[in-house]
mmCIF file of C-alpha atoms and ligand atoms in Angstrom:
data_model
loop_
_atom_site.group_PDB
_atom_site.id
_atom_site.type_symbol
_atom_site.label_atom_id
_atom_site.label_comp_id
_atom_site.label_asym_id
_atom_site.label_seq_id
_atom_site.Cartn_x
_atom_site.Cartn_y
_atom_site.Cartn_z
ATOM 1 C CA MET U 808 0.000 0.000 0.000
ATOM 2 C CA LEU U 809 1.280 3.483 -0.831
ATOM 3 C CA ASN U 810 1.912 5.990 1.896
ATOM 4 C CA ARG U 811 0.973 9.323 0.343
ATOM 5 C CA SER U 812 2.437 11.364 3.172
ATOM 6 C CA ARG U 813 6.094 10.459 2.648
ATOM 7 C CA ARG U 814 8.483 10.124 -0.253
ATOM 8 C CA THR U 815 11.634 8.051 0.011
ATOM 9 C CA ARG U 816 14.784 9.174 -1.746
ATOM 10 C CA GLY U 817 17.991 7.121 -1.621
ATOM 11 C CA ILE U 818 20.658 9.733 -1.003
ATOM 12 C CA ALA U 819 21.921 9.986 2.604
ATOM 13 C CA ALA U 820 25.563 9.079 3.222
ATOM 14 C CA THR U 821 26.485 6.655 5.998
ATOM 15 C CA ILE U 822 29.429 4.577 4.835
ATOM 16 C CA ALA U 823 32.353 5.297 2.477
ATOM 17 C CA VAL U 824 33.842 2.426 0.552
ATOM 18 C CA LEU U 825 36.469 2.260 -2.176
ATOM 19 C CA ALA U 826 35.492 0.055 -5.076
ATOM 20 C CA LEU U 827 38.556 -1.813 -6.360
ATOM 21 C CA GLY U 828 39.384 -4.013 -9.320
ATOM 22 C CA LEU U 829 37.821 -4.564 -12.731
ATOM 23 C CA THR U 830 37.807 -7.656 -14.866
ATOM 24 C CA ALA U 831 37.006 -6.902 -18.488
ATOM 25 C CA CYS U 832 34.119 -8.691 -20.170
ATOM 26 C CA SER U 833 31.807 -7.858 -23.045
ATOM 27 C CA THR U 834 28.533 -6.087 -22.246
ATOM 28 C CA GLY U 835 26.657 -7.698 -25.137
ATOM 29 C CA SER U 836 23.959 -5.054 -24.694
ATOM 30 C CA ASP U 837 21.199 -5.232 -27.275
ATOM 31 C CA GLY U 838 18.237 -4.092 -25.246
ATOM 32 C CA LYS U 839 17.235 -7.678 -24.526
ATOM 33 C CA ALA U 840 17.632 -9.658 -21.336
ATOM 34 C CA THR U 841 20.495 -12.132 -21.322
ATOM 35 C CA SER U 842 20.956 -14.898 -18.777
ATOM 36 C CA THR U 843 24.436 -16.093 -17.811
ATOM 37 C CA SER U 844 23.097 -19.463 -16.667
ATOM 38 C CA THR U 845 20.096 -21.718 -17.021
ATOM 39 C CA ALA U 846 20.165 -22.840 -13.407
ATOM 40 C CA GLY U 847 16.906 -22.804 -11.412
ATOM 41 C CA GLY U 848 16.164 -19.880 -9.091
ATOM 42 C CA GLY U 849 17.763 -20.002 -5.682
ATOM 43 C CA GLN U 850 18.567 -23.721 -5.786
ATOM 44 C CA GLY U 851 21.774 -25.351 -4.595
ATOM 45 C CA GLY U 852 22.954 -22.081 -3.034
ATOM 46 C CA THR U 853 22.635 -20.141 -6.288
ATOM 47 C CA ILE U 854 20.945 -16.761 -5.984
ATOM 48 C CA LYS U 855 18.739 -15.858 -8.922
ATOM 49 C CA VAL U 856 19.228 -12.153 -9.650
ATOM 50 C CA GLY U 857 17.472 -9.851 -12.109
ATOM 51 C CA PHE U 858 19.598 -6.781 -12.897
ATOM 52 C CA SER U 859 18.074 -3.911 -14.893
ATOM 53 C CA GLN U 860 20.785 -1.618 -16.209
ATOM 54 C CA LEU U 861 19.446 1.704 -17.460
ATOM 55 C CA GLY U 862 21.426 1.809 -20.707
ATOM 56 C CA ALA U 863 24.827 2.059 -22.370
ATOM 57 C CA GLU U 864 24.895 5.829 -22.824
ATOM 58 C CA SER U 865 28.417 6.586 -21.598
ATOM 59 C CA GLY U 866 31.886 5.252 -20.886
ATOM 60 C CA TRP U 867 30.919 5.271 -17.215
ATOM 61 C CA ARG U 868 27.902 3.043 -17.887
ATOM 62 C CA THR U 869 29.950 0.582 -19.940
ATOM 63 C CA ALA U 870 32.496 0.288 -17.118
ATOM 64 C CA ASN U 871 29.709 -0.143 -14.560
ATOM 65 C CA THR U 872 28.074 -2.902 -16.624
ATOM 66 C CA GLU U 873 31.424 -4.674 -17.004
ATOM 67 C CA SER U 874 31.998 -4.479 -13.253
ATOM 68 C CA VAL U 875 28.506 -5.837 -12.523
ATOM 69 C CA LYS U 876 28.913 -8.732 -14.967
ATOM 70 C CA ALA U 877 32.408 -9.527 -13.694
ATOM 71 C CA SER U 878 31.060 -9.861 -10.132
ATOM 72 C CA LEU U 879 27.595 -11.397 -10.579
ATOM 73 C CA THR U 880 28.889 -14.687 -11.995
ATOM 74 C CA ALA U 881 27.987 -18.355 -11.635
ATOM 75 C CA GLU U 882 31.374 -18.857 -9.903
ATOM 76 C CA ASN U 883 30.245 -16.315 -7.308
ATOM 77 C CA GLY U 884 26.928 -18.141 -6.824
ATOM 78 C CA ILE U 885 24.761 -15.864 -8.982
ATOM 79 C CA ASP U 886 22.344 -16.866 -11.734
ATOM 80 C CA LEU U 887 22.116 -13.462 -13.465
ATOM 81 C CA THR U 888 19.475 -12.203 -15.847
ATOM 82 C CA PHE U 889 20.807 -8.869 -17.163
ATOM 83 C CA SER U 890 18.627 -6.418 -19.054
ATOM 84 C CA ASP U 891 19.658 -3.158 -20.800
ATOM 85 C CA ALA U 892 16.809 -0.605 -20.906
ATOM 86 C CA GLN U 893 18.435 1.670 -23.502
ATOM 87 C CA GLN U 894 17.667 4.759 -21.371
ATOM 88 C CA LYS U 895 13.890 4.141 -21.556
ATOM 89 C CA GLN U 896 11.940 3.923 -18.312
ATOM 90 C CA GLU U 897 9.215 1.811 -19.937
ATOM 91 C CA ASN U 898 11.853 -0.805 -20.846
ATOM 92 C CA GLN U 899 13.065 -0.860 -17.244
ATOM 93 C CA ILE U 900 9.549 -1.254 -15.854
ATOM 94 C CA LYS U 901 8.938 -4.137 -18.265
ATOM 95 C CA ALA U 902 12.211 -5.799 -17.229
ATOM 96 C CA LEU U 903 11.309 -5.466 -13.547
ATOM 97 C CA ARG U 904 7.905 -7.075 -14.196
ATOM 98 C CA ASP U 905 9.635 -9.892 -16.105
ATOM 99 C CA PHE U 906 11.885 -10.467 -13.087
ATOM 100 C CA ILE U 907 8.790 -10.763 -10.867
ATOM 101 C CA ASP U 908 7.282 -13.296 -13.293
ATOM 102 C CA GLN U 909 10.540 -15.271 -13.304
ATOM 103 C CA GLY U 910 10.472 -15.445 -9.506
ATOM 104 C CA VAL U 911 13.994 -14.093 -9.020
ATOM 105 C CA ASP U 912 15.407 -14.035 -5.483
ATOM 106 C CA VAL U 913 16.760 -10.476 -5.640
ATOM 107 C CA ILE U 914 16.180 -7.540 -8.002
ATOM 108 C CA ALA U 915 18.920 -4.954 -8.568
ATOM 109 C CA PHE U 916 18.430 -1.916 -10.765
ATOM 110 C CA SER U 917 19.807 1.472 -11.681
ATOM 111 C CA PRO U 918 16.803 3.774 -12.330
ATOM 112 C CA VAL U 919 17.090 6.044 -15.373
ATOM 113 C CA VAL U 920 15.039 8.787 -13.652
ATOM 114 C CA GLU U 921 13.916 9.287 -10.078
ATOM 115 C CA THR U 922 10.120 9.299 -10.355
ATOM 116 C CA GLY U 923 7.504 7.012 -11.922
ATOM 117 C CA TRP U 924 8.377 3.812 -10.048
ATOM 118 C CA ASP U 925 5.566 3.682 -7.471
ATOM 119 C CA GLU U 926 3.453 1.041 -9.181
ATOM 120 C CA VAL U 927 6.203 -1.406 -10.119
ATOM 121 C CA LEU U 928 8.028 -0.992 -6.803
ATOM 122 C CA GLN U 929 4.791 -1.844 -5.019
ATOM 123 C CA GLU U 930 4.380 -4.928 -7.241
ATOM 124 C CA ILE U 931 7.922 -6.033 -6.353
ATOM 125 C CA LYS U 932 7.173 -5.466 -2.684
ATOM 126 C CA ASP U 933 3.924 -7.448 -2.911
ATOM 127 C CA ALA U 934 5.936 -10.297 -4.498
ATOM 128 C CA GLU U 935 8.303 -10.095 -1.488
ATOM 129 C CA ILE U 936 11.400 -9.708 -3.657
ATOM 130 C CA PRO U 937 14.127 -7.612 -2.004
ATOM 131 C CA VAL U 938 15.596 -4.737 -4.031
ATOM 132 C CA VAL U 939 19.201 -3.553 -4.168
ATOM 133 C CA LEU U 940 19.220 -0.064 -5.686
ATOM 134 C CA VAL U 941 22.325 0.717 -7.725
ATOM 135 C CA ASP U 942 23.928 4.038 -8.759
ATOM 136 C CA ARG U 943 20.922 6.318 -9.173
ATOM 137 C CA THR U 944 18.186 7.153 -6.706
ATOM 138 C CA VAL U 945 14.376 6.872 -6.680
ATOM 139 C CA ASP U 946 11.760 9.298 -5.414
ATOM 140 C CA THR U 947 8.754 7.158 -4.489
ATOM 141 C CA LEU U 948 5.706 6.965 -2.270
ATOM 142 C CA VAL U 949 6.276 3.259 -1.601
ATOM 143 C CA VAL U 950 7.357 2.643 1.983
ATOM 144 C CA ASP U 951 10.771 0.933 2.284
ATOM 145 C CA PRO U 952 11.043 0.359 -1.491
ATOM 146 C CA TYR U 953 14.554 -1.097 -1.310
ATOM 147 C CA VAL U 954 16.768 -2.792 1.255
ATOM 148 C CA THR U 955 19.967 -0.972 0.423
ATOM 149 C CA TRP U 956 21.366 1.543 -2.071
ATOM 150 C CA ILE U 957 24.954 1.684 -3.355
ATOM 151 C CA GLY U 958 26.185 4.642 -5.382
ATOM 152 C CA ALA U 959 28.007 7.954 -5.503
ATOM 153 C CA ASP U 960 27.164 11.165 -3.651
ATOM 154 C CA PHE U 961 26.131 13.175 -6.720
ATOM 155 C CA GLU U 962 25.503 16.375 -4.781
ATOM 156 C CA ALA U 963 29.007 16.238 -3.306
ATOM 157 C CA GLU U 964 30.382 15.789 -6.845
ATOM 158 C CA GLY U 965 28.604 18.982 -7.939
ATOM 159 C CA ILE U 966 29.912 20.840 -4.888
ATOM 160 C CA THR U 967 33.498 19.683 -5.576
ATOM 161 C CA ALA U 968 33.217 20.897 -9.182
ATOM 162 C CA GLY U 969 31.729 24.201 -8.025
ATOM 163 C CA GLU U 970 34.433 24.787 -5.413
ATOM 164 C CA TRP U 971 37.140 24.411 -8.068
ATOM 165 C CA VAL U 972 35.334 26.952 -10.274
ATOM 166 C CA VAL U 973 34.907 29.452 -7.438
ATOM 167 C CA GLU U 974 38.585 29.157 -6.502
ATOM 168 C CA ASN U 975 40.066 29.218 -10.018
ATOM 169 C CA HIS U 976 37.552 31.134 -12.163
ATOM 170 C CA PRO U 977 35.464 33.275 -9.798
ATOM 171 C CA ASP U 978 34.131 35.504 -12.598
ATOM 172 C CA ALA U 979 33.242 32.670 -14.980
ATOM 173 C CA LYS U 980 30.204 32.854 -17.237
ATOM 174 C CA ILE U 981 29.037 29.280 -17.033
ATOM 175 C CA PHE U 982 27.065 27.057 -19.369
ATOM 176 C CA GLU U 983 25.800 23.874 -17.661
ATOM 177 C CA LEU U 984 25.391 20.721 -19.745
ATOM 178 C CA GLN U 985 22.914 18.656 -17.773
ATOM 179 C CA GLY U 986 22.569 14.878 -17.748
ATOM 180 C CA THR U 987 19.268 13.069 -18.330
ATOM 181 C CA LEU U 988 16.633 15.411 -16.895
ATOM 182 C CA GLY U 989 14.998 13.998 -13.778
ATOM 183 C CA SER U 990 17.802 11.544 -13.048
ATOM 184 C CA GLY U 991 19.405 11.510 -9.604
ATOM 185 C CA ALA U 992 22.772 12.278 -11.175
ATOM 186 C CA GLN U 993 21.445 15.380 -12.960
ATOM 187 C CA VAL U 994 19.286 16.698 -10.134
ATOM 188 C CA ASP U 995 21.895 16.357 -7.409
ATOM 189 C CA ARG U 996 24.980 17.440 -9.391
ATOM 190 C CA GLU U 997 23.090 20.548 -10.481
ATOM 191 C CA THR U 998 21.897 21.278 -6.941
ATOM 192 C CA GLY U 999 25.411 20.999 -5.501
ATOM 193 C CA PHE U 1000 27.128 22.926 -8.293
ATOM 194 C CA ASP U 1001 24.600 25.758 -8.614
ATOM 195 C CA ALA U 1002 24.488 26.387 -4.867
ATOM 196 C CA THR U 1003 28.289 26.560 -4.774
ATOM 197 C CA VAL U 1004 28.943 28.852 -7.763
ATOM 198 C CA GLY U 1005 25.792 30.969 -7.384
ATOM 199 C CA ALA U 1006 22.954 31.131 -9.912
ATOM 200 C CA ASP U 1007 24.058 34.539 -11.249
ATOM 201 C CA HIS U 1008 27.213 32.957 -12.727
ATOM 202 C CA ILE U 1009 25.218 30.519 -14.885
ATOM 203 C CA VAL U 1010 24.351 32.034 -18.275
ATOM 204 C CA GLY U 1011 22.483 28.985 -19.608
ATOM 205 C CA LYS U 1012 21.674 25.281 -19.289
ATOM 206 C CA ALA U 1013 20.633 22.454 -21.591
ATOM 207 C CA SER U 1014 20.510 18.669 -21.379
ATOM 208 C CA GLY U 1015 22.838 16.420 -23.359
ATOM 209 C CA ASN U 1016 21.244 13.254 -21.889
ATOM 210 C CA PHE U 1017 24.690 11.993 -20.748
ATOM 211 C CA THR U 1018 25.683 11.124 -24.357
ATOM 212 C CA ARG U 1019 28.531 12.408 -26.522
ATOM 213 C CA ALA U 1020 26.318 13.132 -29.555
ATOM 214 C CA GLU U 1021 23.674 15.053 -27.610
ATOM 215 C CA GLY U 1022 26.382 16.883 -25.650
ATOM 216 C CA LYS U 1023 27.908 18.060 -28.931
ATOM 217 C CA ALA U 1024 24.535 19.205 -30.313
ATOM 218 C CA ALA U 1025 23.652 21.065 -27.106
ATOM 219 C CA MET U 1026 27.051 22.792 -27.085
ATOM 220 C CA GLU U 1027 26.709 23.845 -30.732
ATOM 221 C CA ALA U 1028 23.410 25.541 -29.864
ATOM 222 C CA ALA U 1029 24.846 27.053 -26.665
ATOM 223 C CA LEU U 1030 27.812 28.613 -28.485
ATOM 224 C CA GLN U 1031 25.294 30.498 -30.624
ATOM 225 C CA ALA U 1032 22.929 31.353 -27.782
ATOM 226 C CA TYR U 1033 25.507 32.391 -25.145
ATOM 227 C CA PRO U 1034 28.485 33.987 -26.941
ATOM 228 C CA ASP U 1035 29.906 35.360 -23.668
ATOM 229 C CA MET U 1036 30.096 31.892 -22.046
ATOM 230 C CA ASN U 1037 33.659 31.005 -21.010
ATOM 231 C CA LEU U 1038 33.247 27.954 -18.766
ATOM 232 C CA LEU U 1039 31.407 24.672 -19.324
ATOM 233 C CA PHE U 1040 30.273 22.411 -16.489
ATOM 234 C CA ALA U 1041 29.263 19.078 -18.068
ATOM 235 C CA HIS U 1042 27.537 16.513 -15.850
ATOM 236 C CA ASN U 1043 29.674 13.761 -17.429
ATOM 237 C CA ASP U 1044 32.819 13.239 -19.485
ATOM 238 C CA ASP U 1045 31.011 12.035 -22.589
ATOM 239 C CA MET U 1046 29.017 15.250 -22.963
ATOM 240 C CA GLY U 1047 32.196 17.243 -22.319
ATOM 241 C CA LEU U 1048 33.985 15.284 -25.060
ATOM 242 C CA GLY U 1049 31.129 15.990 -27.469
ATOM 243 C CA ALA U 1050 31.339 19.672 -26.469
ATOM 244 C CA ILE U 1051 35.068 19.754 -27.360
ATOM 245 C CA GLU U 1052 34.133 18.885 -30.963
ATOM 246 C CA ALA U 1053 31.589 21.708 -31.055
ATOM 247 C CA ILE U 1054 34.034 24.222 -29.521
ATOM 248 C CA GLU U 1055 36.816 23.348 -31.978
ATOM 249 C CA ALA U 1056 34.396 23.491 -34.906
ATOM 250 C CA ALA U 1057 33.483 27.021 -33.773
ATOM 251 C CA GLY U 1058 37.179 28.016 -33.952
ATOM 252 C CA LYS U 1059 37.682 28.190 -30.180
ATOM 253 C CA VAL U 1060 40.223 26.399 -27.999
ATOM 254 C CA PRO U 1061 38.771 23.993 -25.390
ATOM 255 C CA GLY U 1062 40.530 24.310 -22.043
ATOM 256 C CA LYS U 1063 41.585 27.919 -22.834
ATOM 257 C CA ASP U 1064 38.829 29.960 -24.502
ATOM 258 C CA ILE U 1065 36.301 27.772 -22.728
ATOM 259 C CA ILE U 1066 37.343 26.148 -19.454
ATOM 260 C CA ILE U 1067 35.827 22.664 -19.122
ATOM 261 C CA VAL U 1068 34.859 20.934 -15.867
ATOM 262 C CA THR U 1069 33.272 17.470 -15.988
ATOM 263 C CA VAL U 1070 32.289 14.500 -13.819
ATOM 264 C CA ASP U 1071 33.238 10.794 -14.192
ATOM 265 C CA GLY U 1072 36.975 10.310 -14.847
ATOM 266 C CA VAL U 1073 36.751 7.654 -17.546
ATOM 267 C CA ARG U 1074 39.958 7.148 -19.531
ATOM 268 C CA ASP U 1075 38.859 9.381 -22.459
ATOM 269 C CA GLY U 1076 37.998 12.151 -20.010
ATOM 270 C CA LEU U 1077 41.318 11.933 -18.202
ATOM 271 C CA GLN U 1078 43.108 11.866 -21.585
ATOM 272 C CA ALA U 1079 41.385 15.179 -22.406
ATOM 273 C CA LEU U 1080 42.752 16.494 -19.092
ATOM 274 C CA VAL U 1081 46.303 15.432 -20.019
ATOM 275 C CA ASP U 1082 45.783 17.024 -23.450
ATOM 276 C CA LYS U 1083 44.753 20.263 -21.640
ATOM 277 C CA LYS U 1084 41.296 20.265 -23.257
ATOM 278 C CA PHE U 1085 39.547 19.522 -19.951
ATOM 279 C CA ASN U 1086 40.591 21.559 -16.905
ATOM 280 C CA TYR U 1087 39.124 19.622 -13.960
ATOM 281 C CA VAL U 1088 37.387 16.262 -13.592
ATOM 282 C CA VAL U 1089 35.469 15.067 -10.538
ATOM 283 C CA GLU U 1090 35.511 11.294 -10.351
ATOM 284 C CA CYS U 1091 32.391 9.127 -10.209
ATOM 285 C CA ASN U 1092 33.671 5.594 -9.687
ATOM 286 C CA PRO U 1093 31.681 2.970 -11.682
ATOM 287 C CA VAL U 1094 33.615 -0.065 -10.457
ATOM 288 C CA PHE U 1095 31.576 -1.366 -7.542
ATOM 289 C CA GLY U 1096 30.290 -4.727 -8.775
ATOM 290 C CA ASP U 1097 31.957 -6.386 -5.791
ATOM 291 C CA GLN U 1098 29.910 -4.226 -3.388
ATOM 292 C CA ILE U 1099 26.739 -5.107 -5.300
ATOM 293 C CA LEU U 1100 27.585 -8.816 -5.053
ATOM 294 C CA ASP U 1101 28.214 -8.507 -1.322
ATOM 295 C CA ALA U 1102 24.928 -6.634 -0.819
ATOM 296 C CA ILE U 1103 22.950 -9.198 -2.824
ATOM 297 C CA LYS U 1104 24.374 -12.078 -0.768
ATOM 298 C CA LYS U 1105 23.620 -10.311 2.497
ATOM 299 C CA VAL U 1106 20.114 -9.323 1.381
ATOM 300 C CA HIS U 1107 19.424 -12.911 0.345
ATOM 301 C CA SER U 1108 20.663 -14.328 3.656
ATOM 302 C CA GLY U 1109 18.681 -11.793 5.674
ATOM 303 C CA ALA U 1110 21.795 -10.143 7.136
ATOM 304 C CA GLN U 1111 21.707 -6.519 8.258
ATOM 305 C CA LEU U 1112 22.850 -3.915 5.723
ATOM 306 C CA PRO U 1113 23.357 -0.157 5.859
ATOM 307 C CA ARG U 1114 20.549 1.731 4.173
ATOM 308 C CA THR U 1115 23.077 3.508 1.950
ATOM 309 C CA THR U 1116 26.674 2.914 0.905
ATOM 310 C CA ILE U 1117 28.574 5.725 -0.791
ATOM 311 C CA VAL U 1118 31.239 4.807 -3.337
ATOM 312 C CA PHE U 1119 34.455 6.781 -2.811
ATOM 313 C CA ASP U 1120 35.302 9.491 -5.401
ATOM 314 C CA GLN U 1121 38.355 11.719 -5.955
ATOM 315 C CA ALA U 1122 39.069 14.629 -8.335
ATOM 316 C CA PHE U 1123 41.760 15.367 -10.942
ATOM 317 C CA ASP U 1124 43.316 18.538 -12.347
ATOM 318 C CA GLN U 1125 45.841 19.064 -15.156
ATOM 319 C CA THR U 1126 48.710 17.758 -13.002
ATOM 320 C CA ILE U 1127 47.556 14.238 -13.899
ATOM 321 C CA THR U 1128 50.117 12.396 -16.081
ATOM 322 C CA GLN U 1129 49.896 10.192 -19.166
ATOM 323 C CA ALA U 1130 51.073 7.280 -16.975
ATOM 324 C CA ASP U 1131 48.042 7.835 -14.691
ATOM 325 C CA VAL U 1132 45.737 7.698 -17.709
ATOM 326 C CA ASP U 1133 47.442 4.600 -19.123
ATOM 327 C CA ALA U 1134 47.004 2.853 -15.778
ATOM 328 C CA ARG U 1135 43.291 3.670 -15.636
ATOM 329 C CA LEU U 1136 41.170 0.519 -15.715
ATOM 330 C CA TYR U 1137 38.179 2.037 -17.543
HETATM 331 O O1 LIG O 317 24.559 7.803 -12.830
HETATM 332 C C1 LIG O 317 25.896 7.989 -13.131
HETATM 333 C C2 LIG O 317 26.030 8.765 -14.402
HETATM 334 O O2 LIG O 317 25.375 8.062 -15.439
HETATM 335 C C3 LIG O 317 27.419 8.976 -14.937
HETATM 336 O O3 LIG O 317 28.047 10.109 -14.424
HETATM 337 C C4 LIG O 317 27.139 9.171 -16.380
HETATM 338 O O4 LIG O 317 28.269 9.102 -17.203
HETATM 339 C C5 LIG O 317 26.171 8.082 -16.604
HETATM 340 O O5 LIG O 317 25.486 8.165 -17.761
#
């Protein structure tokens, strides 16, 4: 039953953990569910898990999917059904309903946006299937919609980016390239950044939906609309990389004429930092499949878990070296 008086949002920080290690494997994402095993649900110690990934929109997402698949293996006692929603909420809702029909033991998912989950979360709850929420947050009227959430502190990432801007470019005229509108990553990065730099420094905003192509298109339009803009805050590396193409095509120098601050720290983003095209990158670590595995096992066994687990992030400026980039795992 829905409690209309209270919304739950997975965001409070209680524990910091550092996600380590990445074993490469192919994502094989085609928008369809793929099962790594044909074993029966929950038998012989195997935990049957349905994982709904929101898409494959960015380098971060690809690394996150690889980490999840490297950890949720038959060797680790998991019978995984993995589904890629291609950034469409209706695909995710369908996948979650399929998991209910399959009678999985645990559902894990990374929600593409925060709202619109009430009905399906209630159905999962009625089916008594525990939920491990991954990466992004939900805003729902369902009481106790998930057992535990593992992800980054997006608001802190926005604040870190904003503090660097205030310290290094206090008079900047900022264009903000937002991620998927209504996603936890967009809402919270924007909240943290805007509060830190001050709204009067932001000359314009547009969404690039966390993709390189849409980031480029949004930047092309912004260069026309806001000719006095001299600093870009992009909510992820991919949009920032797309923006570089637009800036160069307009005859400007990324990293000089337009200072670029991004979030993620994937290898391509850090390479742009070494190449002096990006100026500052706040990390969002995607490699936490081992924490997800641990949470799923504990949830399945009925062990106590923290309500939230925050994945540790750092930040990089142009002092990063080529050797650091070459050593990057994703
Ligand atoms: O939710 C995490 C964000 O999603 C990453 O910063 C972005 O690259 C991805 O699309």
